[in-house]
mmCIF file of C-alpha atoms in Angstrom:
data_model
loop_
_atom_site.group_PDB
_atom_site.id
_atom_site.type_symbol
_atom_site.label_atom_id
_atom_site.label_comp_id
_atom_site.label_asym_id
_atom_site.label_seq_id
_atom_site.Cartn_x
_atom_site.Cartn_y
_atom_site.Cartn_z
ATOM 1 C CA MET A 25 195.019 40.446 148.453
ATOM 2 C CA PRO A 26 194.006 44.125 148.319
ATOM 3 C CA THR A 27 195.147 46.304 145.439
ATOM 4 C CA ASP A 28 198.246 48.298 146.345
ATOM 5 C CA GLN A 29 197.301 51.986 146.354
ATOM 6 C CA PHE A 30 200.804 52.970 145.179
ATOM 7 C CA GLU A 31 201.026 50.421 142.322
ATOM 8 C CA ASN A 32 200.483 52.764 139.357
ATOM 9 C CA ARG A 33 202.206 55.859 140.681
ATOM 10 C CA PRO A 34 204.411 57.515 138.041
ATOM 11 C CA PRO A 35 208.080 57.988 138.946
ATOM 12 C CA PRO A 36 209.206 61.402 140.204
ATOM 13 C CA GLU A 37 210.378 63.956 137.661
ATOM 14 C CA GLY A 38 213.783 62.991 136.269
ATOM 15 C CA PHE A 39 213.156 59.238 136.485
ATOM 16 C CA GLU A 40 211.701 56.679 134.082
ATOM 17 C CA ALA A 41 210.895 52.989 134.305
ATOM 18 C CA SER A 42 213.937 50.820 133.666
ATOM 19 C CA LYS A 43 213.979 49.332 130.182
ATOM 20 C CA SER A 44 216.290 46.434 131.092
ATOM 21 C CA ARG A 45 214.224 44.275 133.387
ATOM 22 C CA GLY A 46 214.574 40.552 133.860
ATOM 23 C CA PRO A 47 211.823 38.371 135.309
ATOM 24 C CA PHE A 48 212.894 38.971 138.923
ATOM 25 C CA THR A 49 212.901 42.758 138.604
ATOM 26 C CA THR A 50 209.673 42.749 136.619
ATOM 27 C CA ARG A 51 207.937 40.872 139.436
ATOM 28 C CA ASN A 52 209.537 42.836 142.267
ATOM 29 C CA GLY A 53 209.692 46.284 140.661
ATOM 30 C CA PRO A 54 208.979 48.503 139.031
ATOM 31 C CA VAL A 55 212.506 49.905 139.291
ATOM 32 C CA CYS A 56 213.236 53.315 137.784
ATOM 33 C CA ARG A 57 216.446 54.956 136.603
ATOM 34 C CA ALA A 58 217.352 58.631 136.435
ATOM 35 C CA SER A 59 216.821 59.899 132.908
ATOM 36 C CA ALA A 60 219.625 62.498 132.732
ATOM 37 C CA LYS A 61 222.808 61.409 130.983
ATOM 38 C CA GLY A 62 225.418 60.264 133.497
ATOM 39 C CA ASP A 63 222.973 60.248 136.426
ATOM 40 C CA LEU A 64 223.249 56.741 137.906
ATOM 41 C CA ARG A 65 220.496 56.989 140.505
ATOM 42 C CA SER A 66 217.882 54.249 140.754
ATOM 43 C CA GLY A 67 214.552 54.514 142.511
ATOM 44 C CA ILE A 68 211.508 52.507 143.479
ATOM 45 C CA TRP A 69 208.133 53.274 144.991
ATOM 46 C CA VAL A 70 207.834 50.985 147.984
ATOM 47 C CA LEU A 71 204.750 48.828 147.584
ATOM 48 C CA GLU A 72 202.985 46.670 150.137
ATOM 49 C CA ARG A 73 204.359 43.548 148.424
ATOM 50 C CA HIS A 74 207.891 44.798 149.229
ATOM 51 C CA CYS A 75 207.142 44.849 152.965
ATOM 52 C CA ASN A 76 207.457 42.432 155.849
ATOM 53 C CA SER A 77 204.814 41.559 158.436
ATOM 54 C CA MET A 78 205.781 44.617 160.494
ATOM 55 C CA GLY A 79 204.732 46.948 157.680
ATOM 56 C CA PHE A 80 208.072 48.203 156.403
ATOM 57 C CA MET A 81 210.300 47.234 153.486
ATOM 58 C CA HIS A 82 211.779 43.762 153.878
ATOM 59 C CA GLY A 83 215.559 43.788 154.320
ATOM 60 C CA GLY A 84 215.939 41.266 151.510
ATOM 61 C CA MET A 85 214.034 43.565 149.175
ATOM 62 C CA VAL A 86 216.175 46.539 150.208
ATOM 63 C CA SER A 87 219.278 44.455 149.464
ATOM 64 C CA SER A 88 217.847 43.284 146.149
ATOM 65 C CA PHE A 89 217.072 46.851 145.081
ATOM 66 C CA ALA A 90 220.567 47.933 146.143
ATOM 67 C CA ASP A 91 222.154 45.056 144.199
ATOM 68 C CA GLY A 92 220.365 46.151 141.029
ATOM 69 C CA ALA A 93 221.311 49.797 141.523
ATOM 70 C CA LEU A 94 224.951 48.842 142.074
ATOM 71 C CA ALA A 95 224.996 46.485 139.065
ATOM 72 C CA TYR A 96 223.608 49.291 136.895
ATOM 73 C CA ALA A 97 226.513 51.526 137.995
ATOM 74 C CA VAL A 98 229.011 48.749 137.226
ATOM 75 C CA TRP A 99 227.513 48.318 133.753
ATOM 76 C CA HIS A 100 227.661 52.064 133.169
ATOM 77 C CA ALA A 101 231.330 52.208 134.226
ATOM 78 C CA THR A 102 232.537 49.121 132.337
ATOM 79 C CA ARG A 103 229.916 48.478 129.620
ATOM 80 C CA LYS A 104 230.035 44.837 130.706
ATOM 81 C CA MET A 105 227.569 42.567 132.414
ATOM 82 C CA SER A 106 228.631 41.539 135.917
ATOM 83 C CA VAL A 107 227.909 39.228 138.812
ATOM 84 C CA THR A 108 227.832 40.104 142.478
ATOM 85 C CA LEU A 109 230.665 38.551 144.467
ATOM 86 C CA LYS A 110 229.842 40.228 147.789
ATOM 87 C CA LEU A 111 227.053 42.519 148.992
ATOM 88 C CA THR A 112 226.799 44.085 152.427
ATOM 89 C CA THR A 113 223.786 46.159 153.390
ATOM 90 C CA SER A 114 223.672 48.289 156.534
ATOM 91 C CA PHE A 115 220.281 49.522 157.748
ATOM 92 C CA PHE A 116 219.710 52.835 159.511
ATOM 93 C CA GLY A 117 215.947 53.309 159.345
ATOM 94 C CA THR A 118 212.660 51.846 158.219
ATOM 95 C CA ILE A 119 211.195 52.307 154.756
ATOM 96 C CA ARG A 120 207.406 52.408 154.526
ATOM 97 C CA PRO A 121 204.890 51.729 151.743
ATOM 98 C CA GLY A 122 204.498 54.824 149.601
ATOM 99 C CA ASN A 123 208.091 55.963 150.200
ATOM 100 C CA TRP A 124 210.290 56.689 147.198
ATOM 101 C CA LEU A 125 213.532 54.813 147.868
ATOM 102 C CA GLU A 126 216.474 56.178 145.938
ATOM 103 C CA GLY A 127 219.920 54.654 145.490
ATOM 104 C CA THR A 128 222.930 56.766 144.562
ATOM 105 C CA PRO A 129 225.880 54.544 143.593
ATOM 106 C CA VAL A 130 229.555 55.483 143.499
ATOM 107 C CA ILE A 131 232.220 53.374 141.812
ATOM 108 C CA LYS A 132 235.155 53.046 144.216
ATOM 109 C CA SER A 133 237.558 51.111 141.985
ATOM 110 C CA VAL A 134 237.815 49.051 138.812
ATOM 111 C CA ASP A 135 240.781 46.683 138.610
ATOM 112 C CA ASN A 136 241.250 43.648 136.382
ATOM 113 C CA GLY A 137 237.523 42.948 136.086
ATOM 114 C CA ILE A 138 236.800 43.478 139.797
ATOM 115 C CA VAL A 139 234.640 46.483 140.654
ATOM 116 C CA HIS A 140 234.065 47.905 144.129
ATOM 117 C CA VAL A 141 230.966 50.068 144.411
ATOM 118 C CA SER A 142 228.776 51.533 147.138
ATOM 119 C CA ALA A 143 225.429 53.299 147.320
ATOM 120 C CA ASP A 144 223.589 55.420 149.815
ATOM 121 C CA LEU A 145 219.887 54.566 149.956
ATOM 122 C CA THR A 146 217.706 57.494 150.926
ATOM 123 C CA VAL A 147 214.087 58.425 151.542
ATOM 124 C CA LYS A 148 213.321 62.161 151.284
ATOM 125 C CA GLY A 149 217.062 62.833 151.428
ATOM 126 C CA GLY A 150 217.543 60.933 154.693
ATOM 127 C CA LEU A 151 219.931 57.988 154.796
ATOM 128 C CA VAL A 152 218.047 54.729 155.510
ATOM 129 C CA ALA A 153 220.628 52.182 154.318
ATOM 130 C CA ARG A 154 224.018 51.832 152.675
ATOM 131 C CA ALA A 155 225.191 49.029 150.407
ATOM 132 C CA ASP A 156 228.764 48.068 149.585
ATOM 133 C CA ALA A 157 229.557 45.449 146.975
ATOM 134 C CA THR A 158 232.191 43.754 144.890
ATOM 135 C CA PHE A 159 231.324 42.676 141.348
ATOM 136 C CA ARG A 160 233.185 40.687 138.713
ATOM 137 C CA THR A 161 232.638 41.738 135.131
ATOM 138 C CA LEU A 162 231.884 39.139 132.481
ATOM 139 C CA ARG A 163 233.165 38.915 128.927
ATOM 140 C CA ARG A 164 229.735 39.735 127.532
ATOM 141 C CA THR A 165 229.573 43.426 126.637
ATOM 142 C CA ALA A 166 226.643 45.759 126.191
ATOM 143 C CA LYS A 167 224.886 45.730 122.832
#
């Protein structure tokens, strides 16, 4: 397999590599988070390994990235770990290797441990996908 030319690209200004990465995200990342306080954006450089046989980002990978970005927003809002109950991803364009994909989540509601959240996913400011999800918070809180 050829070396991915975008593999070691630093994140754009205002982003840093996520410090809370499990094995799945470590393998499929690297995912970055905005570094400014209160900025909930997530981002990822699209690598060849994220793509399908047609040469653009696999829909499952887009959904996986969105799920992580949404979960990060839920954690930020509740300070609790959570699980995804429902995730819907709508696609509006293709995402190519070398693109910076950015997710901007918005918490819609928090009620009795159920959190509704959505995110626009953009490349160069253009909407390429949108994700809507429902999460359930867990008893475990942030350290």
